[in-house]
Each structure stands twice: as structure tokens, then as C-alpha cells.
XYZ file of C-alpha atoms in Angstrom:
698
model
C 19.210 -12.356 -0.858
C 15.702 -10.887 -0.488
C 14.456 -9.791 2.915
C 11.682 -11.858 4.519
C 8.326 -9.982 4.838
C 8.415 -10.287 8.648
C 11.774 -8.508 8.681
C 10.458 -5.870 6.261
C 7.401 -5.231 8.444
C 9.567 -4.952 11.539
C 11.960 -2.545 9.872
C 9.061 -0.348 8.687
C 7.506 -0.281 12.166
C 10.743 0.941 13.767
C 12.133 3.283 11.092
C 8.818 4.978 10.240
C 6.360 4.205 13.049
C 4.100 7.104 12.072
C 3.209 5.765 8.623
C 3.185 2.130 9.772
C 0.700 2.612 12.622
C -1.381 5.186 10.727
C -2.046 2.468 8.160
C -2.999 -0.020 10.900
C -5.281 2.529 12.583
C -7.148 3.097 9.305
C -8.608 -0.421 9.473
C -10.693 0.388 12.576
C -13.738 2.596 13.112
C -13.008 5.916 14.817
C -15.605 8.304 16.183
C -12.941 10.956 15.636
C -9.827 10.198 13.595
C -6.448 10.899 15.228
C -4.763 14.171 14.300
C -1.309 12.674 14.889
C -0.130 9.047 14.980
C 2.903 9.330 17.300
C 3.797 12.201 19.604
C 7.192 12.159 21.349
C 7.370 14.175 24.555
C 9.430 14.725 27.710
C 7.658 13.853 30.952
C 8.449 15.651 34.216
C 7.775 13.869 37.508
C 7.097 15.435 40.903
C 10.488 14.167 42.035
C 12.103 16.436 39.434
C 13.068 13.563 37.119
C 12.517 14.120 33.381
C 12.365 11.255 30.928
C 11.461 10.531 27.306
C 7.842 9.577 26.722
C 5.311 9.170 23.926
C 1.620 9.102 23.029
C -0.218 7.171 20.285
C -3.094 8.462 18.127
C -3.389 11.906 19.676
C -6.720 13.616 19.027
C -8.489 10.349 18.215
C -11.701 9.109 19.822
C -12.690 5.454 19.719
C -15.039 2.873 21.249
C -13.529 -0.558 21.785
C -16.997 -2.060 22.195
C -18.131 -0.602 18.857
C -15.117 -2.099 17.105
C -15.585 -5.497 18.772
C -19.342 -5.844 18.263
C -21.412 -3.133 16.526
C -19.294 -2.704 13.409
C -19.509 -6.422 12.552
C -23.310 -6.346 12.828
C -23.441 -3.156 10.722
C -21.202 -4.862 8.141
C -23.796 -7.642 7.713
C -21.995 -10.256 9.825
C -24.471 -10.317 12.715
C -25.294 -13.995 12.181
C -21.637 -15.055 12.420
C -20.546 -16.807 15.616
C -18.826 -14.521 18.139
C -18.520 -16.615 21.322
C -18.397 -20.391 21.763
C -18.735 -21.254 25.449
C -17.530 -24.744 26.290
C -17.736 -25.656 29.977
C -16.965 -29.317 30.715
C -17.123 -28.516 34.442
C -20.849 -27.705 34.092
C -21.450 -29.897 31.010
C -22.659 -26.802 29.141
C -22.103 -25.576 25.579
C -23.491 -22.348 24.174
C -22.939 -20.084 21.165
C -23.588 -16.369 20.704
C -23.749 -14.668 17.317
C -22.561 -11.091 16.969
C -26.204 -9.963 16.800
C -27.031 -11.787 20.052
C -23.901 -10.443 21.707
C -24.792 -6.876 20.703
C -28.271 -7.284 22.189
C -26.888 -8.590 25.503
C -24.222 -5.875 25.736
C -26.619 -3.021 24.856
C -29.049 -4.056 27.578
C -26.454 -4.695 30.277
C -24.728 -1.392 29.519
C -28.092 0.225 30.173
C -28.323 -1.658 33.470
C -24.881 -0.432 34.502
C -25.766 3.145 33.581
C -28.907 2.905 35.723
C -26.755 1.588 38.574
C -24.594 4.690 38.389
C -21.684 3.712 36.099
C -20.544 6.517 33.799
C -17.676 7.430 31.462
C -14.291 7.314 33.195
C -15.494 5.272 36.191
C -13.739 2.057 37.198
C -15.667 -1.231 37.430
C -13.869 -4.192 38.985
C -14.406 -7.573 37.298
C -14.021 -10.727 39.455
C -15.554 -13.418 37.281
C -15.263 -17.062 36.244
C -15.005 -18.131 32.605
C -18.643 -17.625 31.645
C -20.257 -15.572 28.844
C -21.571 -13.011 31.351
C -17.946 -12.033 32.043
C -17.339 -11.047 28.405
C -20.741 -9.354 28.152
C -20.060 -7.428 31.353
C -16.627 -6.232 30.236
C -17.925 -5.119 26.836
C -20.803 -3.282 28.530
C -18.325 -1.394 30.733
C -16.395 -0.455 27.583
C -19.644 0.602 25.897
C -20.156 3.231 28.600
C -16.609 4.573 28.209
C -15.759 3.249 31.658
C -12.579 1.370 32.670
C -12.597 -2.168 34.002
C -10.081 -3.507 36.498
C -9.356 -7.201 36.013
C -8.945 -9.490 39.024
C -8.699 -13.256 38.643
C -11.830 -14.934 40.043
C -10.750 -16.869 43.133
C -8.130 -14.423 44.440
C -8.043 -14.344 48.238
C -9.919 -11.515 50.031
C -6.736 -9.686 51.098
C -5.428 -9.555 47.512
C -8.841 -8.575 46.190
C -9.120 -5.830 48.819
C -5.732 -4.447 47.737
C -7.007 -4.151 44.181
C -10.280 -2.564 45.303
C -8.321 0.053 47.245
C -5.930 0.645 44.356
C -8.533 1.029 41.572
C -11.438 2.492 43.623
C -14.244 0.932 41.550
C -17.791 2.296 41.665
C -19.088 -1.249 41.117
C -17.985 -4.886 41.126
C -19.137 -7.486 38.587
C -18.971 -10.993 39.996
C -20.724 -14.370 40.083
C -22.126 -16.615 42.777
C -19.336 -19.161 42.321
C -16.326 -20.309 40.351
C -15.460 -23.883 39.386
C -11.813 -24.932 39.371
C -11.484 -28.104 37.320
C -12.918 -31.202 38.934
C -13.216 -29.525 42.362
C -16.639 -28.598 43.814
C -17.894 -25.046 43.113
C -16.290 -22.308 45.228
C -18.598 -19.622 46.568
C -17.439 -16.105 45.701
C -19.646 -14.578 48.411
C -17.112 -14.819 51.283
C -14.296 -13.548 49.028
C -16.238 -10.473 47.927
C -17.886 -9.594 51.240
C -14.670 -9.984 53.241
C -12.647 -7.998 50.678
C -15.144 -5.126 50.728
C -15.216 -5.347 54.525
C -11.459 -4.873 54.914
C -11.059 -2.360 52.075
C -11.088 1.340 52.921
C -12.888 1.948 49.615
C -16.466 0.658 49.397
C -17.958 0.173 45.904
C -21.557 1.354 45.845
C -22.798 -1.654 43.842
C -21.936 -5.355 43.529
C -23.738 -7.143 40.685
C -23.893 -10.937 40.984
C -24.442 -13.420 38.159
C -26.312 -16.299 39.811
C -25.043 -19.727 38.762
C -27.207 -22.812 39.235
C -24.246 -24.823 40.537
C -24.029 -22.701 43.708
C -26.185 -19.643 44.282
C -25.439 -16.502 46.291
C -28.201 -16.612 48.877
C -29.779 -13.602 50.569
C -28.510 -10.920 48.210
C -28.031 -7.866 50.473
C -29.896 -5.234 48.468
C -29.775 -2.417 51.104
C -25.958 -2.565 50.964
C -25.742 -2.327 47.173
C -25.763 -6.017 46.177
C -27.822 -6.817 43.070
C -28.985 -9.897 41.146
C -27.555 -9.616 37.612
C -30.269 -11.634 35.860
C -33.093 -9.703 37.541
C -31.592 -6.372 36.544
C -31.292 -7.540 32.918
C -34.856 -8.916 32.899
C -36.169 -5.594 34.192
C -34.028 -3.574 31.781
C -35.123 -5.633 28.788
C -38.779 -5.262 29.742
C -38.281 -1.472 29.779
C -36.527 -1.509 26.381
C -33.282 -0.351 27.942
C -30.430 0.023 25.414
C -27.304 2.144 25.301
C -25.209 3.407 22.401
C -21.396 3.366 22.511
C -19.666 6.211 24.336
C -16.341 7.054 22.636
C -13.247 7.907 24.673
C -9.927 9.554 23.825
C -7.194 7.319 22.405
C -5.149 7.948 25.555
C -8.020 7.125 27.939
C -7.839 3.825 29.782
C -9.795 0.790 28.617
C -8.686 -1.487 31.470
C -6.312 -1.914 34.408
C -4.582 -5.248 34.962
C -2.513 -5.930 38.047
C 0.896 -7.547 37.814
C 1.585 -10.337 40.259
C 4.010 -8.674 42.623
C 4.902 -10.720 45.701
C 5.341 -7.782 48.062
C 3.876 -4.334 48.476
C 0.935 -2.900 46.584
C -0.014 -4.443 43.234
C 1.090 -2.567 40.117
C -1.855 -1.531 37.966
C -0.873 -1.611 34.295
C -3.113 0.800 32.390
C -4.077 -0.153 28.835
C -5.098 2.745 26.574
C -8.067 2.545 24.250
C -6.586 3.630 20.902
C -3.291 1.748 20.947
C -4.880 -1.350 22.472
C -7.416 -1.717 19.667
C -4.969 -0.938 16.839
C -2.188 -3.201 18.127
C -4.407 -6.195 18.841
C -6.216 -5.853 15.508
C -2.885 -6.182 13.716
C -1.508 -9.003 15.879
C -4.498 -11.342 15.562
C -4.129 -11.395 11.770
C -0.358 -10.982 11.376
C 0.891 -13.251 14.155
C -2.015 -15.605 14.872
C -3.536 -15.974 11.398
C -7.096 -15.113 12.478
C -8.688 -12.687 10.031
C -12.463 -12.551 10.390
C -15.786 -14.389 10.046
C -15.382 -18.165 9.853
C -12.053 -18.230 11.712
C -11.944 -19.737 15.205
C -9.477 -18.836 17.982
C -9.054 -20.949 21.119
C -6.981 -19.201 23.765
C -6.853 -21.587 26.739
C -6.091 -18.937 29.337
C -8.330 -16.960 31.705
C -9.758 -13.470 31.357
C -8.060 -12.643 34.676
C -4.690 -12.701 32.878
C -3.460 -10.452 30.095
C -3.199 -13.370 27.620
C -6.860 -14.216 28.094
C -7.924 -10.609 28.082
C -6.165 -9.931 24.799
C -6.855 -13.173 22.928
C -10.026 -14.655 24.422
C -11.937 -11.395 24.443
C -10.594 -8.466 22.480
C -8.469 -9.553 19.525
C -10.782 -12.258 18.064
C -13.804 -9.937 18.389
C -11.914 -6.999 16.875
C -11.311 -9.272 13.870
C -14.934 -10.457 13.712
C -13.887 -14.079 14.298
C -15.212 -16.659 16.779
C -13.562 -17.111 20.164
C -13.718 -20.225 22.343
C -14.436 -19.420 25.994
C -13.335 -22.543 27.875
C -14.210 -23.309 31.496
C -12.124 -26.312 32.402
C -8.595 -27.655 32.687
C -6.228 -29.299 30.166
C -6.444 -32.514 32.239
C -9.133 -33.915 34.522
C -12.133 -32.306 32.798
C -12.560 -35.128 31.982
C -9.152 -36.193 30.625
C -5.996 -35.120 28.786
C -7.879 -35.034 25.470
C -10.141 -32.049 26.262
C -8.159 -29.532 24.188
C -8.097 -31.904 21.214
C -11.880 -32.434 21.455
C -12.412 -28.676 21.281
C -10.091 -28.349 18.264
C -12.053 -30.996 16.391
C -15.553 -29.995 17.499
C -15.256 -26.299 16.641
C -12.741 -26.560 13.779
C -10.286 -24.341 15.634
C -7.643 -22.619 13.490
C -5.297 -21.355 16.202
C -4.701 -22.707 19.710
C -2.877 -20.534 22.238
C -1.885 -22.071 25.564
C 0.933 -22.270 28.118
C 3.711 -24.870 28.068
C 2.607 -25.919 31.553
C -0.718 -27.132 30.104
C 1.095 -29.253 27.519
C 3.363 -30.693 30.216
C 0.292 -31.727 32.223
C -1.185 -33.359 29.114
C 2.110 -35.123 28.369
C 2.265 -36.385 31.967
C -1.224 -37.948 31.711
C -0.897 -39.084 28.091
C 2.858 -39.606 27.506
C 2.317 -41.375 24.175
C -0.106 -38.728 22.830
C -2.740 -41.394 22.187
C -5.634 -38.944 22.622
C -4.120 -36.473 20.128
C -3.370 -39.188 17.585
C -6.844 -40.694 17.953
C -8.502 -37.500 16.690
C -5.680 -36.751 14.275
C -5.951 -40.097 12.525
C -9.585 -39.485 11.638
C -8.709 -36.055 10.214
C -10.252 -34.145 13.101
C -7.347 -31.717 13.534
C -6.868 -30.575 9.919
C -8.203 -27.087 10.691
C -5.345 -26.371 13.125
C -2.779 -24.064 11.510
C -0.751 -23.242 14.614
C -0.148 -23.985 18.265
C 1.085 -20.868 20.100
C 2.869 -21.091 23.442
C 3.509 -18.350 26.012
C 3.424 -17.628 29.723
C 6.840 -19.110 30.419
C 9.760 -20.491 28.473
C 8.945 -23.417 26.156
C 11.620 -26.094 26.290
C 12.728 -27.370 22.849
C 11.590 -30.934 23.597
C 7.930 -29.927 23.894
C 8.108 -27.674 20.815
C 9.675 -30.479 18.770
C 7.191 -33.100 19.985
C 4.138 -31.048 19.044
C 5.731 -29.874 15.784
C 6.014 -33.533 14.754
C 2.365 -34.118 15.674
C 1.165 -31.028 13.794
C 3.094 -31.949 10.663
C 1.325 -35.285 10.639
C -2.197 -34.321 11.761
C -2.620 -30.520 11.478
C -3.181 -28.238 8.513
C -0.439 -28.324 5.899
C 2.426 -26.121 7.089
C 1.106 -26.011 10.690
C 3.630 -24.715 13.220
C 4.357 -24.619 16.937
C 5.247 -21.006 17.757
C 6.673 -19.792 21.042
C 5.995 -16.133 21.740
C 7.037 -13.878 24.598
C 5.280 -10.961 26.262
C 3.937 -9.543 29.510
C 1.092 -7.687 31.204
C 3.024 -4.517 30.418
C 3.315 -5.155 26.660
C -0.344 -6.153 26.147
C 0.502 -8.243 23.077
C 3.425 -10.449 21.993
C 6.828 -8.765 21.989
C 8.228 -11.588 19.869
C 7.045 -14.526 17.809
C 6.897 -15.908 14.272
C 4.202 -14.293 12.105
C 1.858 -16.835 10.522
C 0.782 -14.307 7.878
C 3.641 -11.781 7.612
C 2.062 -10.035 4.600
C -0.824 -8.953 6.864
C 1.639 -6.406 8.269
C 1.751 -4.819 4.826
C -1.785 -5.428 3.624
C -4.423 -6.125 6.286
C -6.625 -7.910 3.765
C -4.075 -10.584 2.918
C -5.591 -13.703 4.471
C -3.491 -16.405 2.855
C 0.165 -17.079 3.408
C 1.770 -15.687 0.289
C 5.139 -16.716 1.633
C 6.332 -19.312 4.114
C 6.733 -18.068 7.695
C 10.209 -17.665 9.113
C 11.823 -20.868 10.370
C 11.122 -22.009 13.917
C 14.049 -22.325 16.309
C 13.020 -24.531 19.244
C 14.049 -22.790 22.458
C 13.672 -19.329 20.906
C 10.667 -17.023 21.256
C 10.970 -15.867 17.635
C 11.743 -12.370 16.367
C 10.514 -9.002 17.610
C 6.957 -8.019 16.737
C 6.064 -4.697 15.048
C 6.786 -1.684 17.223
C 8.877 -3.493 19.818
C 12.554 -2.470 19.668
C 14.187 -5.308 21.626
C 17.836 -5.129 22.736
C 20.134 -7.013 25.129
C 22.350 -4.934 27.420
C 24.798 -5.479 30.262
C 24.164 -4.190 33.789
C 25.405 -0.727 32.819
C 22.929 -0.489 29.915
C 25.466 -1.026 27.150
C 24.413 -3.327 24.306
C 26.167 -6.697 24.215
C 27.214 -8.560 21.095
C 24.760 -10.930 19.400
C 24.746 -14.343 21.052
C 25.768 -12.999 24.475
C 23.546 -13.183 27.556
C 22.325 -10.008 29.203
C 19.290 -8.020 30.302
C 16.475 -7.847 27.762
C 15.253 -4.273 27.368
C 13.118 -2.297 24.926
C 13.562 1.069 23.306
C 10.855 3.750 23.382
C 8.190 4.094 22.184
C 6.676 0.695 22.873
C 4.224 -0.677 20.314
C 0.710 0.778 20.760
C -0.549 -2.071 22.987
C 2.303 -1.395 25.428
C 1.652 0.461 28.687
C 2.796 4.057 29.152
C 2.158 4.324 32.867
C 0.859 2.586 35.977
C -2.609 3.451 37.254
C -2.256 6.750 39.144
C 1.443 6.138 39.838
C 3.828 7.837 37.376
C 6.719 7.750 39.860
C 6.470 3.982 40.275
C 6.394 3.532 36.504
C 9.727 5.344 36.263
C 11.304 3.606 39.251
C 10.118 0.148 38.219
C 10.871 0.217 34.501
C 13.100 3.159 33.506
C 15.335 4.100 36.427
C 17.622 1.033 36.255
C 19.009 2.167 32.889
C 18.701 5.941 33.469
C 15.589 6.376 31.340
C 17.210 5.032 28.163
C 15.609 1.574 28.118
C 12.469 -0.037 29.469
C 13.570 -2.956 31.642
C 11.577 -6.149 30.975
C 13.026 -7.960 33.990
C 13.959 -10.856 31.703
C 17.414 -12.150 30.826
C 18.510 -13.808 27.613
C 20.128 -13.142 24.271
C 19.477 -12.251 20.639
C 21.268 -14.617 18.269
C 23.009 -13.699 15.023
C 19.777 -14.286 13.047
C 17.832 -11.885 15.265
C 15.905 -14.554 17.195
C 15.189 -13.727 20.835
C 16.005 -16.336 23.494
C 14.364 -15.556 26.832
C 16.235 -17.724 29.305
C 14.954 -16.590 32.701
C 13.905 -13.682 34.837
C 16.851 -11.431 35.644
C 16.790 -12.662 39.250
C 16.825 -16.313 38.098
C 20.440 -16.138 37.014
C 22.620 -18.576 38.983
C 26.169 -17.506 39.718
C 28.381 -20.615 39.858
C 32.000 -19.818 40.729
C 31.694 -16.444 38.932
C 30.009 -18.058 35.886
C 26.462 -16.840 35.160
C 23.898 -19.407 34.023
C 20.211 -18.963 33.328
C 17.798 -21.417 34.856
C 16.118 -21.691 31.446
C 19.186 -23.045 29.663
C 19.736 -25.733 32.317
C 16.031 -26.663 32.304
C 16.257 -26.981 28.529
C 19.011 -29.579 28.872
C 17.208 -31.516 31.616
C 13.870 -31.597 29.792
C 15.514 -33.173 26.756
C 15.582 -36.424 28.781
C 12.705 -38.586 27.447
C 11.501 -39.606 30.922
C 11.161 -36.060 32.288
C 7.789 -34.365 31.837
C 8.580 -31.198 33.751
C 11.490 -29.588 35.562
C 12.498 -26.489 37.440
C 16.007 -25.311 38.328
C 16.953 -22.998 41.197
C 20.248 -22.066 42.818
C 21.274 -23.863 46.017
C 23.899 -22.284 48.320
C 27.288 -23.989 48.123
C 30.265 -23.409 50.412
C 32.771 -23.759 47.561
C 31.137 -22.232 44.488
C 28.635 -19.833 46.032
C 25.685 -21.523 44.326
C 25.002 -24.662 42.325
C 22.069 -25.495 40.030
C 19.509 -27.687 41.796
C 16.706 -29.449 39.897
C 13.137 -30.450 40.672
C 11.741 -32.996 38.195
C 8.444 -34.730 37.479
C 8.625 -37.947 35.476
C 6.364 -38.767 32.550
C 5.722 -42.311 33.830
C 2.043 -43.080 34.633
C 2.948 -44.359 38.134
C 5.370 -41.864 39.648
C 8.012 -43.140 42.145
C 7.200 -42.216 45.747
C 10.767 -41.459 46.842
C 12.036 -37.892 46.537
C 15.478 -39.214 45.600
C 15.867 -40.200 41.932
C 17.709 -43.354 40.946
C 21.495 -43.002 40.492
C 21.025 -44.002 36.842
C 18.520 -41.224 36.137
C 20.614 -38.617 37.954
C 23.715 -39.677 35.992
C 21.822 -39.446 32.676
C 20.499 -35.981 33.490
C 23.897 -34.827 34.685
C 25.414 -36.003 31.411
C 22.855 -33.977 29.432
C 23.674 -30.835 31.420
C 27.427 -31.337 31.062
C 27.135 -32.084 27.330
C 24.749 -29.265 26.433
C 26.040 -26.541 28.759
C 29.327 -27.582 30.305
C 30.768 -29.251 33.370
C 30.715 -26.004 35.344
C 26.891 -26.107 35.218
C 26.681 -29.610 36.741
C 23.746 -30.093 39.085
C 24.310 -29.954 42.797
C 21.336 -32.212 43.373
C 17.919 -33.314 42.119
C 14.545 -34.054 43.712
C 11.755 -35.964 42.004
C 8.052 -35.785 42.761
C 4.589 -35.325 41.337
C 2.650 -32.124 41.971
C 5.521 -30.273 43.685
C 6.434 -27.482 41.241
C 4.291 -24.445 42.192
C 2.881 -22.275 39.423
C 0.902 -19.109 39.103
C -2.563 -19.403 37.623
C -1.156 -18.032 34.373
C 1.365 -20.891 34.181
C 4.579 -19.255 35.396
C 6.813 -21.397 37.605
C 7.340 -19.913 41.072
C 11.091 -20.513 41.226
C 11.513 -18.007 44.030
C 9.343 -20.132 46.327
C 11.355 -23.292 45.602
C 14.603 -21.367 45.966
C 13.588 -20.119 49.421
C 12.531 -23.619 50.505
C 15.885 -25.040 49.412
C 17.821 -22.260 51.129
C 15.871 -22.891 54.337
C 16.668 -26.603 54.087
C 20.391 -25.930 53.648
C 20.259 -24.154 57.016
C 18.122 -26.900 58.590
C 15.088 -24.607 58.829
C 12.514 -26.971 57.358
C 9.518 -25.376 59.074
C 10.354 -21.785 58.214
C 7.493 -20.145 56.323
C 8.001 -18.781 52.804
C 5.968 -16.052 51.191
C 3.660 -17.523 48.565
C 2.143 -14.957 46.163
C -1.612 -14.649 45.816
C -1.289 -15.705 42.174
C -0.344 -19.301 43.094
C -2.618 -21.793 41.348
C -2.578 -24.389 44.139
C -0.980 -23.496 47.480
C -1.017 -27.188 48.467
C 1.757 -27.785 45.899
C 4.109 -25.713 48.075
C 3.385 -28.116 50.949
C 4.251 -31.100 48.731
C 7.528 -29.411 47.711
C 8.350 -28.743 51.364
C 7.842 -32.424 52.256
C 9.948 -33.623 49.311
C 12.770 -31.213 50.147
C 12.785 -32.286 53.788
C 12.816 -35.966 52.771
C 15.735 -35.355 50.400
C 17.768 -33.388 52.934
C 17.183 -35.780 55.830
C 18.127 -38.815 53.740
C 20.856 -37.403 51.532
C 21.217 -33.673 51.084
C 22.338 -32.722 54.574
C 25.702 -34.379 53.986
C 26.226 -32.837 50.548
C 24.993 -29.258 50.774
C 26.799 -26.701 52.871
C 26.004 -23.014 52.855
C 28.737 -20.430 52.430
C 28.025 -19.148 55.921
C 25.516 -19.688 58.692
C 22.473 -17.483 58.928
C 22.243 -14.894 61.631
C 19.596 -16.143 64.031
C 17.415 -13.145 64.862
């Protein structure tokens, strides 16, 4: 039986990474070609610890901006569309060609240079989803500087932490952000307060003025500047800047992981590996090859998904990218994504399962999808990619059925798994597997690997994924354990944290004595090599000495046709230690008010859990409600918050505060959850749930 091309590509990338990645690097423009593709080294830390390490593309010099913009113009593709800005919240649509983008970036890079930004400096970016954000980031790259990404709308304390950690010479921001159907939010108090409480003071803050809400009285003596005025002046003076190359190992950006305590962890992305890895992935995995192709990544540039697949990867390929300022629902309705697919003839959509759940909740019969599909408006769509959290099989299956009927022939729903640390997908199903052998293969010469709903596909090139027990020993295929990766990581993967080598070791290598990089995820690899990411390692529920992942139980619950969304956490139990406890949102247009589901619904869900997992995993209880499952802005469910609320309720401490991370999308949701939990426990739960022991009252 012949090996599938995706398996061949993977095998090549792991058995001979030097030749594999040298070939991929040859497809980009280098100011100085690398002298060596992969260098394996030993790293010594101040603490005396030594561990295996690596470096990609040693001796090379590259400009990410040149590869994203200039080279496409020089290749004669300057009139091709680069950016499609679609902003339903401002009722604005705008397109930039590569030639127009180059002009904007050249001028603004000159502005930044005049304002004191130079090679190696850090510039913090705190921006909404507007074209100026992409132009600003590319201009920073053009100067050989590093940008630090912070989601626009982060609270001042969190922003100040990131200012102190990255020590930027300048901040790029805007006068306001617009979150869905809500009124514009002024960024002025966020920025000024953050700078006020930070020990590090950036010398310049450059503000893009938005008509929806302006930043009044720009404080010029204290380094605040009007973006548009600076550009107008620079253009009048003929200000333009050429690309400044940096070493392969130099940083291109810092992105902070959403830790809930302590200082944020700054993941450093390196210029050479970042460009090479993304350039491969956009063609191989996502099926976007160049001019004429359109990518719609419905994330935010404040998150790694948006950074990689709104900004960098589509532009590295010379394709068009959709920059969307809106929400999957409410701007104006649950058909917004489908309008964009039809209007711009999108080839690949990349979003989070949470967005599809919101759409399903508002349009449970998929009328808005079918409406456009039936007139042939979705025939350009070759794939729907999902990431950010685990995709339950029911949502994969539902959209697979829709794509088979209304999408491009052979269209697929593909779950993929990755992290801020990896920079690109660790696993998935390659749309064009031959692109891993020959970059210029743009058609599917062979059918992609089969989809397994509930799985995140197979490992991507360069990622050596294993499953180990708590001692670091590999477990047999099909068994649950800790998901880890061997070294080196693929070129997009991080090699350190910003100015904190010790923390990199302690956070990712120490647990398994430097042998594996710990992903923090738990799951299994099945006998066919498909990766199943079931939960975070700390989301394992121990029921009477049996370990269950929250993801597997959620998968069973979400197979119920009436349930649009669910979340499972562990609730303390005096007999079994913990029991699974579910939060559910129904897909009915008018949601029941009571927090307590009907006995019929609870019995049906319980039957699904018992049938699909086993009686030992039976739910200890279930709460229903709309808008009560808190998420991060990148779509991850905040199970820890719900778990703490439930544990407090078990001990009768309904008013006890829980720590909500700065990354929460809507803090009000936590309040709704609190109310629902209290209602459940006062009416029913107090008699059922008993903790193993009372809490010490301090």
C-alpha cells in the first residue's frame, strides 16, 4: 500500500530536516542566504542547567516586509489585491493592491525612522482591525525592528505589564476600537493610564484617528503624535525607506501568552524560521498559493492565529487577505461570514469553533448559509479550518454536510491544533500535500487524507508530536497522556521567551527533564497517527481514580441536537473526589430562563455520556443558560473560571471573587455564570453536592 503524500512529507521533515527546510527556504528572497539550515547546540543557563537546543538558517539575513510586499511588486504583481478591509461596524469596505500597500508601508516606515525607531528596537502595537494596523506592523518590520502584539482593548494594568516587559520605544495605536454592535471604545484612557503606571515610558505614541471617536487634544509635548499628519508630512517630503534585513535568528515579533498569574510570557518569533514556515503552511495546509487566491481568517491581529494568517502568511504567498472588523453574529446577523465568502470569492475560511456555535445558536437551521449556497455563492470555498479550541464532532459533521452540498467540489472542514508558541499549526490535514514536495503544485494531485471528526489531524512538517505519561515515557497508541514535542520544533516554533531563557526552560522543558517540550495539552494519538487533543493537562477530571478529559465528555454532550454549546468542569464530590459537571446553552431561539434543565433533557444527555464514554463518567449535574460560558477573545473556554465558581458554590461561598484573566472577551459573562450557579445550588444543588472536606476558613 503506497504512502500518502502528507505522510511522506512528514517523514522527510523529521528524518532529514536539513534538506527539507533548505528546499522550503529557497522559495523566499534572502538578502544573505543561510550558511547552514539546522544547527543543533547545547544551551547553558545561569542556573547551571544545560539542555539541547537548536537554531534555524544560521548565517542568513532576511526582511519579512520585503518578502510580504516588495517582491510581489517586483515580480509584476503590484496590481493584485493584497488587503480587503470589510468593516460592518463602520459600514466601510476598502481594498489595497500590493503596489498601494508598498507605498503606504514605505512612507510610514520613514515616519517611524524619523520618530526614532531603528533596527532591533521594540514597537508595541495596540490596534483595532483596520488597515493601518497591518501597514504599521509591516513598517516596523521594514526597519528591522520588532513589534510586540497586544490585543486592542486590553485593560491598562495588563497593557502596562506588557509595556514593562517589552520596553518599546514607541506605541502604535488608534483613537478607538469597536467591539461588535457596541459603541466605540476610546483607547485614550487605556493607553495613558498604562503608560502612567508603567515604569518604562515609551518616547512616542502614534495615534490613528478614527472618525467614529477621535482622540482629542493629542499631547505632543509628551510624545503623542497624530498618525495621519505624520504621514501627510512625510509624503510631502518624499519620505521613503528601503527594507533593512535582519539575521534569521533576530526577532520579528513578541506575542504574549495569556497567563492568569504573574508576568506575561513573551513568545519571541524569529525572522527566518517564521517566514519559511508560514510560506510552506499557507500553500500546503490551507491551499492558498498566490495572486487570485483569497484567505479569510476571522481572528484578530492581537492573537497568534490572526498574526500568522491575516497578516503574514497570505502576504508571503502574494494572495489577498480579508481584514474583518466585526463579529460572526450581530454585525448585522449570523450570515456575515457567508456574505464575505460570496462577495470576495473566498477560497479558505479559518475561524474558531466558538464562532460557529454562536452562528448555530442564532441560525440553528443554517438558513443564511443555505440561502447563499443555493444560488451558487459559496462555490469558491475549498475549506473551512477550525482552531483555537477543540472542535466537537457534531459541528464538524454539520458543516461538512453543508460544504459538500454548497462549497467547491471536495471541500472539507479541517480541525487544526497549535499555540502561540508553535506559530503555525502543529497538526491538521493538508489541502495540497504535494506542495510539501513541490512548492509550485497548486492543484490537488491526490485527495487529502480522510477527516476524523473530533481529531485535529496529523502532525505538520517539522513537528515531532508524541504522547507520554507523567514520567515522560511514551504511551501506546490510543492511550491518553501528555502531548509533547521533540526538538527541534518546526521553524515557526519559538526557541525562547523574550529576555527570559530560564523561564523558557522551567515552563516548557523542565517537567520532562529537557527531553520533551511540554505543550500543556492532554490527549492521544490513534493507531492511524491522528492527534486527538482532548483538554489542557489541568482539565483532566479524576473520578474515583479514573481520568477523563473534559473534551471527551463535551464531545458526547454536544452530540445532542438541542445543545449549541457546552463546557464541562470537575465538581468536588464526597464519594468520588470529583464528578463531571456540565454547563449547556441550547440551540432554541427562545432560551429557557431557569438554570435547571428539564429532567427529560438531563436524562437524554446523561444517556449520551454513559453510552459514548461509560457510566463512570456520568454527570454530577448540569446548568443551562445563555451567555454564561466565559471565553477568551481568541475563543478558548475559560474552564478554570467556571471550575472555581462551582467549587465556591459547593462550599456555599457564592460571593467569593474568582480571578478572571485579562484575555476574557466579556467579563459580564462571568457574572451571568455566577447567578446561574447560585440559582442552581439554592434550588437543587445544595442537597446533591458535597465536598470531600470543608475548606479552612482563613
